Amino acid sequence: MADIAPKLIHLSAEELQALHNNVHKSVATPASIEVHHTVLNEMARRKMERPKDDWDNYEILIDTLDDVDLTSMAGLPAETVLDVIKATGDTVGNIKTFFTVNGYQMRIESVEKAEDSFVPPQSVRDAAQRAIEWIDKGFAGGGFTSVGRTRAGQLARGESVSIQTLKRIKSFLSRHKVDGQALGFNRGEKGFPSAGRVSWDAWGGDAGFAWAESMVEKYENEVKKHGDGDQSAHGSWATGTGGGEDTSSSNRPAMAPDKAPKQGQSKEAVQQAERIRRDAEAVEPVVTSLMEGIAKTINADFALKPDGNSSLVDRIKSTDSLARKIDADAEKDHGGDREKAANALSDSVRYTLNVDDNDYTDGVEKAIKSVEETGWKVDSVKNFWQQGDPYDGTNIKISKEGVKVELQLHTPTSHRIKQVDLHDDYEVYRVSKDNTQRQALWDKMVDTAKAIPRPANMGKLLTLGTLVVQTFETAQQAGLIKSTGVDIMWRITRGGVAVCGILQN
């Protein structure tokens, strides 16, 4: 939204009207509604007559702060704050910021008194107070948010919190547990306290994590026995889906817990992976809403994993997976530079949709068009449907304001064969340094993929995007073995025959 606003300034009144009309030809997704509202804001700035339509009623939730001490929030209208306090008899409220046709609107809502509330233990209060002192000294870093400061204040004061807040504390600390591996997290290390440590303690620290896990587990056990009438959602987008820390709609599964990097990954790759993961978490709710809109447009379903869970649970790559890929890509394509490898990643946020064989070709075409109409840039469309390798599908890479996303489109059969029939062989092939084994696995996977039926209208499908056929890679070509001058010498002087074990790998 912000990236198109400056461009609208240069459009004539007629061009603005035309753009407004064109937006209404697209599907009402969060991104298209943002464009609509931005256009109307520009019309209002020029004092133009604005057209009225149903889209005017859409509101897009930009940010939310729950259980806020209203008396501590600067910048809020005093009369509004007083009205809420008088009406509820409480100084705590929920603050929500929306984007509407009339611009940004901040609203204060009263907090319903929950039957179940939880008082932070002293150890949690101490951690939060420590974080506040670090924040005041400037240790929090540029990425620290007002949400973190508010949460620290709430815990430090020992205010009771709801089960929803406890779930958010648990979710946040689960995702950021990997920060503990970075230098400066622990006392006595250089750079202590790191920004990650400040953020960790702001949400209660180790004590907060243990407390939240224990209370949430106890609560959920009670729910299983007696049921729970609380069906509240955390935020909503114009399409009816939302973006929150746990789940944003009744149909959207929560993300799987992050996986900490395994031993053997380079320290630099881990640090870059943590950065990429944090960025991905910040944009995920918006991107997921976009993908839900596209899925509805092309009549697609989010693919299922072999265990029956939705692939949406893995919509952000784990820190472990990111670090592993950064290490591999750095050695293979970036001369060992981990930062360059990390910045080149395009699938830290990724989605997989399945489209029926008969609708697949039209679905690919509509998906590309839908992305473009929402203001996102289509960076590439790789079409793998030409036979000759183990993979059949379409990979669409899109970006906006530095955010990179990958969307994979499969048929139900192509996805099943990829996830089930090919998975084990591919996992061995991916790491094997034995070229004889690699070749045998590759040939087997190519043969297995021949069972994938071709979608309807195949001739048109092969005109969409760039046709790509993957080829077999030796261990050295895959970046698993570094080339050395000695290797080259033996290749030249001995014709590739392994002498002294130099070429055994």
CSV table of N, CA, C and O in Angstrom, one decimal, residues 399-505:
chain,number,residue,atom,x,y,z
A,399,SER,N,7.3,-10.7,-4.9
A,399,SER,CA,8.0,-9.8,-3.9
A,399,SER,C,7.2,-8.5,-3.8
A,399,SER,O,6.5,-8.1,-4.7
A,400,LYS,N,7.4,-7.8,-2.6
A,400,LYS,CA,6.9,-6.5,-2.4
A,400,LYS,C,7.6,-5.9,-1.2
A,400,LYS,O,7.7,-6.5,-0.1
A,401,GLU,N,8.1,-4.7,-1.4
A,401,GLU,CA,8.8,-4.0,-0.4
A,401,GLU,C,9.9,-4.8,0.4
A,401,GLU,O,10.0,-4.8,1.6
A,402,GLY,N,10.6,-5.6,-0.4
A,402,GLY,CA,11.7,-6.4,0.2
A,402,GLY,C,11.2,-7.8,0.7
A,402,GLY,O,12.0,-8.6,1.0
A,403,VAL,N,9.9,-8.0,0.7
A,403,VAL,CA,9.4,-9.3,1.2
A,403,VAL,C,9.4,-10.3,0.0
A,403,VAL,O,8.8,-10.0,-1.0
A,404,LYS,N,9.9,-11.5,0.2
A,404,LYS,CA,10.0,-12.5,-0.9
A,404,LYS,C,9.2,-13.7,-0.5
A,404,LYS,O,9.3,-14.2,0.7
A,405,VAL,N,8.4,-14.2,-1.4
A,405,VAL,CA,7.4,-15.3,-1.1
A,405,VAL,C,7.5,-16.3,-2.3
A,405,VAL,O,7.6,-15.9,-3.4
A,406,GLU,N,7.4,-17.6,-1.9
A,406,GLU,CA,7.3,-18.6,-3.0
A,406,GLU,C,5.9,-19.3,-2.9
A,406,GLU,O,5.5,-19.7,-1.8
A,407,LEU,N,5.3,-19.4,-4.0
A,407,LEU,CA,4.0,-20.1,-4.1
A,407,LEU,C,4.2,-21.3,-5.1
A,407,LEU,O,4.5,-21.1,-6.2
A,408,GLN,N,3.9,-22.5,-4.6
A,408,GLN,CA,4.0,-23.7,-5.4
A,408,GLN,C,2.6,-24.2,-5.8
A,408,GLN,O,1.7,-24.2,-4.9
A,409,LEU,N,2.4,-24.4,-7.0
A,409,LEU,CA,1.1,-25.0,-7.5
A,409,LEU,C,1.3,-26.4,-8.0
A,409,LEU,O,2.1,-26.6,-8.9
A,410,HIS,N,0.5,-27.3,-7.4
A,410,HIS,CA,0.6,-28.7,-7.8
A,410,HIS,C,-0.8,-29.2,-8.2
A,410,HIS,O,-1.8,-28.6,-7.8
A,411,THR,N,-0.9,-30.4,-8.8
A,411,THR,CA,-2.1,-31.2,-8.8
A,411,THR,C,-2.0,-32.1,-7.6
A,411,THR,O,-1.0,-32.3,-7.0
A,412,PRO,N,-3.2,-32.6,-7.2
A,412,PRO,CA,-3.1,-33.6,-6.1
A,412,PRO,C,-2.1,-34.7,-6.2
A,412,PRO,O,-1.4,-35.1,-5.3
A,413,THR,N,-2.0,-35.3,-7.5
A,413,THR,CA,-1.1,-36.4,-7.7
A,413,THR,C,0.3,-35.9,-7.7
A,413,THR,O,1.2,-36.6,-7.1
A,414,SER,N,0.6,-34.8,-8.3
A,414,SER,CA,2.0,-34.4,-8.4
A,414,SER,C,2.5,-34.0,-7.0
A,414,SER,O,3.7,-34.3,-6.6
A,415,HIS,N,1.6,-33.5,-6.1
A,415,HIS,CA,2.1,-33.2,-4.8
A,415,HIS,C,2.2,-34.5,-4.0
A,415,HIS,O,3.2,-34.6,-3.2
A,416,ARG,N,1.3,-35.4,-4.1
A,416,ARG,CA,1.4,-36.7,-3.4
A,416,ARG,C,2.7,-37.4,-3.7
A,416,ARG,O,3.5,-37.9,-2.8
A,417,ILE,N,3.0,-37.5,-5.0
A,417,ILE,CA,4.3,-38.2,-5.4
A,417,ILE,C,5.5,-37.5,-4.9
A,417,ILE,O,6.5,-38.1,-4.4
A,418,LYS,N,5.5,-36.1,-4.9
A,418,LYS,CA,6.6,-35.4,-4.4
A,418,LYS,C,6.8,-35.6,-2.9
A,418,LYS,O,7.9,-35.9,-2.4
A,419,GLN,N,5.7,-35.5,-2.1
A,419,GLN,CA,5.8,-35.6,-0.7
A,419,GLN,C,5.9,-37.0,-0.1
A,419,GLN,O,6.5,-37.2,0.9
A,420,VAL,N,5.4,-38.0,-0.8
A,420,VAL,CA,5.4,-39.4,-0.3
A,420,VAL,C,6.3,-40.3,-1.1
A,420,VAL,O,7.3,-40.8,-0.5
A,421,ASP,N,6.1,-40.4,-2.4
A,421,ASP,CA,6.9,-41.4,-3.2
A,421,ASP,C,8.3,-41.0,-3.4
A,421,ASP,O,9.2,-41.8,-3.4
A,422,LEU,N,8.6,-39.7,-3.5
A,422,LEU,CA,10.0,-39.2,-3.7
A,422,LEU,C,10.7,-38.7,-2.5
A,422,LEU,O,11.9,-38.5,-2.6
A,423,HIS,N,10.0,-38.5,-1.4
A,423,HIS,CA,10.6,-37.8,-0.3
A,423,HIS,C,11.9,-38.5,0.3
A,423,HIS,O,12.9,-37.8,0.4
A,424,ASP,N,11.8,-39.8,0.6
A,424,ASP,CA,12.9,-40.5,1.2
A,424,ASP,C,14.1,-40.5,0.3
A,424,ASP,O,15.2,-40.3,0.7
A,425,ASP,N,13.9,-40.8,-1.0
A,425,ASP,CA,15.0,-40.9,-2.0
A,425,ASP,C,15.6,-39.5,-2.1
A,425,ASP,O,16.9,-39.4,-2.2
A,426,TYR,N,14.8,-38.4,-2.2
A,426,TYR,CA,15.3,-37.1,-2.3
A,426,TYR,C,16.2,-36.7,-1.1
A,426,TYR,O,17.2,-36.0,-1.3
A,427,GLU,N,15.7,-37.0,0.1
A,427,GLU,CA,16.5,-36.6,1.3
A,427,GLU,C,17.9,-37.3,1.3
A,427,GLU,O,18.8,-36.7,1.7
A,428,VAL,N,18.0,-38.5,0.8
A,428,VAL,CA,19.3,-39.2,0.7
A,428,VAL,C,20.1,-38.5,-0.4
A,428,VAL,O,21.3,-38.2,-0.3
A,429,TYR,N,19.5,-38.3,-1.6
A,429,TYR,CA,20.1,-37.7,-2.7
A,429,TYR,C,20.7,-36.3,-2.3
A,429,TYR,O,21.8,-35.9,-2.7
A,430,ARG,N,19.9,-35.5,-1.6
A,430,ARG,CA,20.3,-34.2,-1.2
A,430,ARG,C,21.6,-34.1,-0.5
A,430,ARG,O,22.4,-33.1,-0.7
A,431,VAL,N,22.0,-35.1,0.3
A,431,VAL,CA,23.2,-35.0,1.1
A,431,VAL,C,24.3,-36.0,0.7
A,431,VAL,O,25.4,-35.9,1.2
A,432,SER,N,23.9,-36.9,-0.2
A,432,SER,CA,24.9,-38.0,-0.5
A,432,SER,C,26.1,-37.4,-1.3
A,432,SER,O,25.9,-36.6,-2.2
A,433,LYS,N,27.3,-37.9,-0.9
A,433,LYS,CA,28.5,-37.5,-1.6
A,433,LYS,C,29.0,-38.6,-2.5
A,433,LYS,O,30.1,-38.5,-3.1
A,434,ASP,N,28.3,-39.7,-2.6
A,434,ASP,CA,28.6,-40.8,-3.4
A,434,ASP,C,27.9,-40.7,-4.8
A,434,ASP,O,26.7,-40.8,-4.9
A,435,ASN,N,28.7,-40.4,-5.8
A,435,ASN,CA,28.1,-40.1,-7.1
A,435,ASN,C,27.4,-41.3,-7.7
A,435,ASN,O,26.4,-41.1,-8.4
A,436,THR,N,27.9,-42.5,-7.4
A,436,THR,CA,27.2,-43.7,-7.9
A,436,THR,C,25.8,-43.8,-7.3
A,436,THR,O,24.8,-44.0,-8.0
A,437,GLN,N,25.8,-43.6,-6.0
A,437,GLN,CA,24.5,-43.6,-5.3
A,437,GLN,C,23.6,-42.5,-5.8
A,437,GLN,O,22.4,-42.7,-6.0
A,438,ARG,N,24.1,-41.3,-5.9
A,438,ARG,CA,23.3,-40.1,-6.4
A,438,ARG,C,22.7,-40.4,-7.8
A,438,ARG,O,21.5,-40.1,-8.0
A,439,GLN,N,23.5,-41.0,-8.7
A,439,GLN,CA,23.0,-41.3,-10.0
A,439,GLN,C,21.8,-42.3,-10.0
A,439,GLN,O,20.8,-42.1,-10.7
A,440,ALA,N,22.0,-43.3,-9.2
A,440,ALA,CA,21.0,-44.3,-9.0
A,440,ALA,C,19.7,-43.8,-8.5
A,440,ALA,O,18.6,-44.1,-8.9
A,441,LEU,N,19.8,-42.9,-7.4
A,441,LEU,CA,18.6,-42.3,-6.8
A,441,LEU,C,18.0,-41.3,-7.8
A,441,LEU,O,16.7,-41.3,-7.9
A,442,TRP,N,18.7,-40.6,-8.6
A,442,TRP,CA,18.2,-39.7,-9.6
A,442,TRP,C,17.4,-40.4,-10.6
A,442,TRP,O,16.2,-40.0,-10.9
A,443,ASP,N,17.9,-41.5,-11.2
A,443,ASP,CA,17.2,-42.3,-12.2
A,443,ASP,C,16.0,-42.8,-11.6
A,443,ASP,O,14.9,-42.9,-12.3
A,444,LYS,N,16.0,-43.3,-10.4
A,444,LYS,CA,14.8,-43.9,-9.8
A,444,LYS,C,13.7,-42.8,-9.6
A,444,LYS,O,12.5,-43.1,-9.9
A,445,MET,N,14.1,-41.6,-9.2
A,445,MET,CA,13.1,-40.5,-9.0
A,445,MET,C,12.5,-40.1,-10.3
A,445,MET,O,11.3,-39.8,-10.4
A,446,VAL,N,13.3,-40.0,-11.3
A,446,VAL,CA,12.8,-39.6,-12.7
A,446,VAL,C,11.8,-40.7,-13.1
A,446,VAL,O,10.7,-40.3,-13.7
A,447,ASP,N,12.1,-41.9,-12.9
A,447,ASP,CA,11.2,-43.0,-13.3
A,447,ASP,C,9.9,-43.0,-12.5
A,447,ASP,O,8.8,-43.1,-13.1
A,448,THR,N,10.0,-42.7,-11.2
A,448,THR,CA,8.8,-42.6,-10.4
A,448,THR,C,7.9,-41.4,-10.8
A,448,THR,O,6.6,-41.6,-10.9
A,449,ALA,N,8.5,-40.3,-11.2
A,449,ALA,CA,7.7,-39.1,-11.6
A,449,ALA,C,6.9,-39.3,-12.9
A,449,ALA,O,6.0,-38.6,-13.2
A,450,LYS,N,7.3,-40.4,-13.7
A,450,LYS,CA,6.6,-40.6,-14.9
A,450,LYS,C,5.1,-41.0,-14.7
A,450,LYS,O,4.3,-40.9,-15.6
A,451,ALA,N,4.8,-41.4,-13.4
A,451,ALA,CA,3.4,-41.8,-13.1
A,451,ALA,C,2.5,-40.6,-12.9
A,451,ALA,O,1.3,-40.7,-12.8
A,452,ILE,N,3.0,-39.3,-12.9
A,452,ILE,CA,2.2,-38.1,-12.7
A,452,ILE,C,1.4,-37.8,-14.0
A,452,ILE,O,2.0,-37.5,-15.0
A,453,PRO,N,0.1,-37.8,-14.0
A,453,PRO,CA,-0.7,-37.5,-15.2
A,453,PRO,C,-0.4,-36.0,-15.6
A,453,PRO,O,-0.2,-35.2,-14.7
A,454,ARG,N,-0.5,-35.8,-16.9
A,454,ARG,CA,-0.4,-34.4,-17.4
A,454,ARG,C,-1.8,-33.7,-17.2
A,454,ARG,O,-2.8,-34.2,-17.4
A,455,PRO,N,-1.8,-32.4,-16.7
A,455,PRO,CA,-3.0,-31.7,-16.5
A,455,PRO,C,-3.7,-31.4,-17.9
A,455,PRO,O,-3.1,-31.5,-18.9
A,456,ALA,N,-5.0,-31.1,-17.8
A,456,ALA,CA,-5.7,-30.7,-19.0
A,456,ALA,C,-5.1,-29.5,-19.6
A,456,ALA,O,-4.5,-28.6,-18.9
A,457,ASN,N,-5.3,-29.3,-20.9
A,457,ASN,CA,-4.8,-28.2,-21.7
A,457,ASN,C,-3.3,-28.0,-21.5
A,457,ASN,O,-2.8,-26.9,-21.3
A,458,MET,N,-2.6,-29.1,-21.7
A,458,MET,CA,-1.2,-29.2,-21.5
A,458,MET,C,-0.4,-28.2,-22.4
A,458,MET,O,0.6,-27.6,-22.1
A,459,GLY,N,-0.9,-28.1,-23.7
A,459,GLY,CA,-0.2,-27.2,-24.6
A,459,GLY,C,-0.2,-25.8,-24.1
A,459,GLY,O,0.9,-25.1,-24.2
A,460,LYS,N,-1.3,-25.3,-23.6
A,460,LYS,CA,-1.3,-23.9,-23.0
A,460,LYS,C,-0.4,-23.8,-21.8
A,460,LYS,O,0.3,-22.9,-21.6
A,461,LEU,N,-0.5,-24.9,-20.9
A,461,LEU,CA,0.3,-24.9,-19.7
A,461,LEU,C,1.8,-24.7,-20.0
A,461,LEU,O,2.5,-23.9,-19.3
A,462,LEU,N,2.3,-25.3,-21.0
A,462,LEU,CA,3.7,-25.2,-21.3
A,462,LEU,C,4.1,-23.8,-21.9
A,462,LEU,O,5.3,-23.6,-22.1
A,463,THR,N,3.2,-22.9,-22.1
A,463,THR,CA,3.5,-21.6,-22.5
A,463,THR,C,3.5,-20.6,-21.4
A,463,THR,O,3.9,-19.4,-21.5
A,464,LEU,N,3.2,-21.1,-20.2
A,464,LEU,CA,3.1,-20.2,-19.0
A,464,LEU,C,4.5,-20.3,-18.2
A,464,LEU,O,4.9,-21.3,-17.8
A,465,GLY,N,5.1,-19.1,-18.1
A,465,GLY,CA,6.3,-19.1,-17.3
A,465,GLY,C,7.5,-19.6,-18.2
A,465,GLY,O,7.5,-19.7,-19.4
A,466,THR,N,8.6,-19.9,-17.5
A,466,THR,CA,9.8,-20.4,-18.1
A,466,THR,C,9.9,-21.9,-17.8
A,466,THR,O,9.9,-22.3,-16.7
A,467,LEU,N,10.0,-22.6,-18.9
A,467,LEU,CA,10.2,-24.1,-18.8
A,467,LEU,C,11.5,-24.4,-18.2
A,467,LEU,O,12.6,-23.9,-18.6
A,468,VAL,N,11.5,-25.3,-17.2
A,468,VAL,CA,12.7,-25.7,-16.5
A,468,VAL,C,12.7,-27.2,-16.4
A,468,VAL,O,11.8,-27.8,-16.0
A,469,VAL,N,13.9,-27.8,-16.8
A,469,VAL,CA,14.1,-29.2,-16.6
A,469,VAL,C,15.3,-29.4,-15.7
A,469,VAL,O,16.4,-28.9,-16.1
A,470,GLN,N,15.2,-29.9,-14.5
A,470,GLN,CA,16.3,-30.1,-13.6
A,470,GLN,C,17.2,-31.3,-14.1
A,470,GLN,O,16.7,-32.2,-14.7
A,471,THR,N,18.5,-31.1,-13.9
A,471,THR,CA,19.4,-32.2,-14.3
A,471,THR,C,20.2,-32.7,-13.2
A,471,THR,O,20.3,-32.1,-12.1
A,472,PHE,N,20.7,-33.9,-13.4
A,472,PHE,CA,21.5,-34.6,-12.3
A,472,PHE,C,22.8,-33.8,-12.0
A,472,PHE,O,23.4,-33.2,-12.8
A,473,GLU,N,23.1,-33.7,-10.7
A,473,GLU,CA,24.3,-33.0,-10.2
A,473,GLU,C,25.2,-33.9,-9.4
A,473,GLU,O,24.7,-34.7,-8.6
A,474,THR,N,26.4,-33.9,-9.7
A,474,THR,CA,27.4,-34.6,-8.9
A,474,THR,C,27.5,-34.0,-7.5
A,474,THR,O,27.0,-32.8,-7.3
A,475,ALA,N,28.1,-34.6,-6.6
A,475,ALA,CA,28.3,-34.1,-5.3
A,475,ALA,C,29.0,-32.7,-5.3
A,475,ALA,O,28.7,-31.8,-4.6
A,476,GLN,N,30.0,-32.6,-6.2
A,476,GLN,CA,30.8,-31.4,-6.3
A,476,GLN,C,29.9,-30.3,-6.9
A,476,GLN,O,29.9,-29.1,-6.4
A,477,GLN,N,29.1,-30.6,-7.9
A,477,GLN,CA,28.2,-29.6,-8.6
A,477,GLN,C,27.2,-29.1,-7.6
A,477,GLN,O,26.7,-28.0,-7.6
A,478,ALA,N,26.8,-30.0,-6.7
A,478,ALA,CA,25.8,-29.6,-5.7
A,478,ALA,C,26.3,-28.9,-4.5
A,478,ALA,O,25.6,-28.5,-3.6
A,479,GLY,N,27.7,-28.6,-4.5
A,479,GLY,CA,28.3,-27.9,-3.4
A,479,GLY,C,28.6,-28.7,-2.2
A,479,GLY,O,29.0,-28.1,-1.2
A,480,LEU,N,28.5,-30.0,-2.3
A,480,LEU,CA,28.8,-30.9,-1.2
A,480,LEU,C,30.3,-31.2,-1.0
A,480,LEU,O,30.7,-31.5,0.1
A,481,ILE,N,31.0,-31.0,-2.1
A,481,ILE,CA,32.4,-31.2,-2.1
A,481,ILE,C,33.1,-30.0,-2.7
A,481,ILE,O,32.7,-29.6,-3.8
A,482,LYS,N,34.1,-29.5,-2.0
A,482,LYS,CA,34.8,-28.3,-2.6
A,482,LYS,C,35.8,-28.8,-3.6
A,482,LYS,O,36.5,-29.7,-3.4
A,483,SER,N,35.9,-28.1,-4.7
A,483,SER,CA,36.9,-28.3,-5.7
A,483,SER,C,38.3,-27.8,-5.2
A,483,SER,O,38.3,-26.7,-4.7
A,484,THR,N,39.4,-28.5,-5.4
A,484,THR,CA,40.7,-28.0,-5.0
A,484,THR,C,41.6,-28.1,-6.2
A,484,THR,O,41.4,-28.8,-7.2
A,485,GLY,N,42.7,-27.4,-6.1
A,485,GLY,CA,43.7,-27.5,-7.2
A,485,GLY,C,44.2,-28.9,-7.4
A,485,GLY,O,44.6,-29.3,-8.5
A,486,VAL,N,44.3,-29.7,-6.3
A,486,VAL,CA,44.8,-31.1,-6.4
A,486,VAL,C,43.8,-31.9,-7.2
A,486,VAL,O,44.2,-32.7,-8.0
A,487,ASP,N,42.5,-31.7,-6.9
A,487,ASP,CA,41.5,-32.4,-7.7
A,487,ASP,C,41.7,-32.2,-9.2
A,487,ASP,O,41.7,-33.1,-10.0
A,488,ILE,N,41.9,-30.9,-9.6
A,488,ILE,CA,42.1,-30.6,-11.0
A,488,ILE,C,43.3,-31.2,-11.5
A,488,ILE,O,43.3,-31.7,-12.7
A,489,MET,N,44.4,-31.2,-10.8
A,489,MET,CA,45.7,-31.8,-11.3
A,489,MET,C,45.5,-33.3,-11.6
A,489,MET,O,45.9,-33.7,-12.6
A,490,TRP,N,44.8,-34.0,-10.7
A,490,TRP,CA,44.6,-35.4,-10.9
A,490,TRP,C,43.7,-35.7,-12.1
A,490,TRP,O,43.9,-36.6,-12.9
A,491,ARG,N,42.7,-34.8,-12.3
A,491,ARG,CA,41.8,-35.0,-13.4
A,491,ARG,C,42.6,-34.9,-14.7
A,491,ARG,O,42.4,-35.6,-15.7
A,492,ILE,N,43.5,-33.9,-14.7
A,492,ILE,CA,44.3,-33.7,-16.0
A,492,ILE,C,45.4,-34.8,-16.2
A,492,ILE,O,45.5,-35.3,-17.3
A,493,THR,N,46.1,-35.1,-15.2
A,493,THR,CA,47.2,-36.0,-15.3
A,493,THR,C,46.8,-37.5,-15.3
A,493,THR,O,47.6,-38.3,-15.9
A,494,ARG,N,45.7,-37.8,-14.7
A,494,ARG,CA,45.4,-39.2,-14.6
A,494,ARG,C,44.0,-39.6,-15.2
A,494,ARG,O,43.5,-40.6,-15.0
A,495,GLY,N,43.5,-38.6,-15.9
A,495,GLY,CA,42.2,-38.9,-16.6
A,495,GLY,C,41.0,-39.2,-15.7
A,495,GLY,O,40.1,-39.9,-16.0
A,496,GLY,N,41.1,-38.7,-14.5
A,496,GLY,CA,39.9,-38.8,-13.6
A,496,GLY,C,40.0,-40.1,-12.8
A,496,GLY,O,39.1,-40.4,-12.0
A,497,VAL,N,41.0,-40.9,-12.9
A,497,VAL,CA,41.2,-42.1,-12.2
A,497,VAL,C,41.6,-41.8,-10.7
A,497,VAL,O,42.5,-41.0,-10.5
A,498,ALA,N,40.9,-42.4,-9.8
A,498,ALA,CA,41.1,-42.0,-8.4
A,498,ALA,C,42.5,-42.6,-7.9
A,498,ALA,O,42.6,-43.8,-7.9
A,499,VAL,N,43.4,-41.8,-7.6
A,499,VAL,CA,44.7,-42.2,-7.1
A,499,VAL,C,44.9,-41.6,-5.7
A,499,VAL,O,44.6,-40.4,-5.5
A,500,CYS,N,45.3,-42.3,-4.8
A,500,CYS,CA,45.5,-41.9,-3.4
A,500,CYS,C,44.2,-41.4,-2.8
A,500,CYS,O,44.2,-40.6,-1.8
A,501,GLY,N,43.1,-41.8,-3.3
A,501,GLY,CA,41.8,-41.5,-2.7
A,501,GLY,C,41.3,-40.1,-3.0
A,501,GLY,O,40.3,-39.6,-2.5
A,502,ILE,N,42.0,-39.3,-3.8
A,502,ILE,CA,41.7,-37.9,-4.0
A,502,ILE,C,40.3,-37.7,-4.6
A,502,ILE,O,39.6,-36.8,-4.1
A,503,LEU,N,39.9,-38.5,-5.5
A,503,LEU,CA,38.7,-38.3,-6.2
A,503,LEU,C,37.6,-39.3,-5.7
A,503,LEU,O,36.6,-39.5,-6.4
A,504,GLN,N,37.8,-40.0,-4.6
A,504,GLN,CA,36.9,-41.0,-4.2
A,504,GLN,C,35.5,-40.4,-3.9
A,504,GLN,O,34.5,-41.1,-4.0
A,505,ASN,N,35.5,-39.2,-3.5
A,505,ASN,CA,34.2,-38.6,-3.2
A,505,ASN,C,33.5,-38.1,-4.4
A,505,ASN,O,32.4,-37.6,-4.3
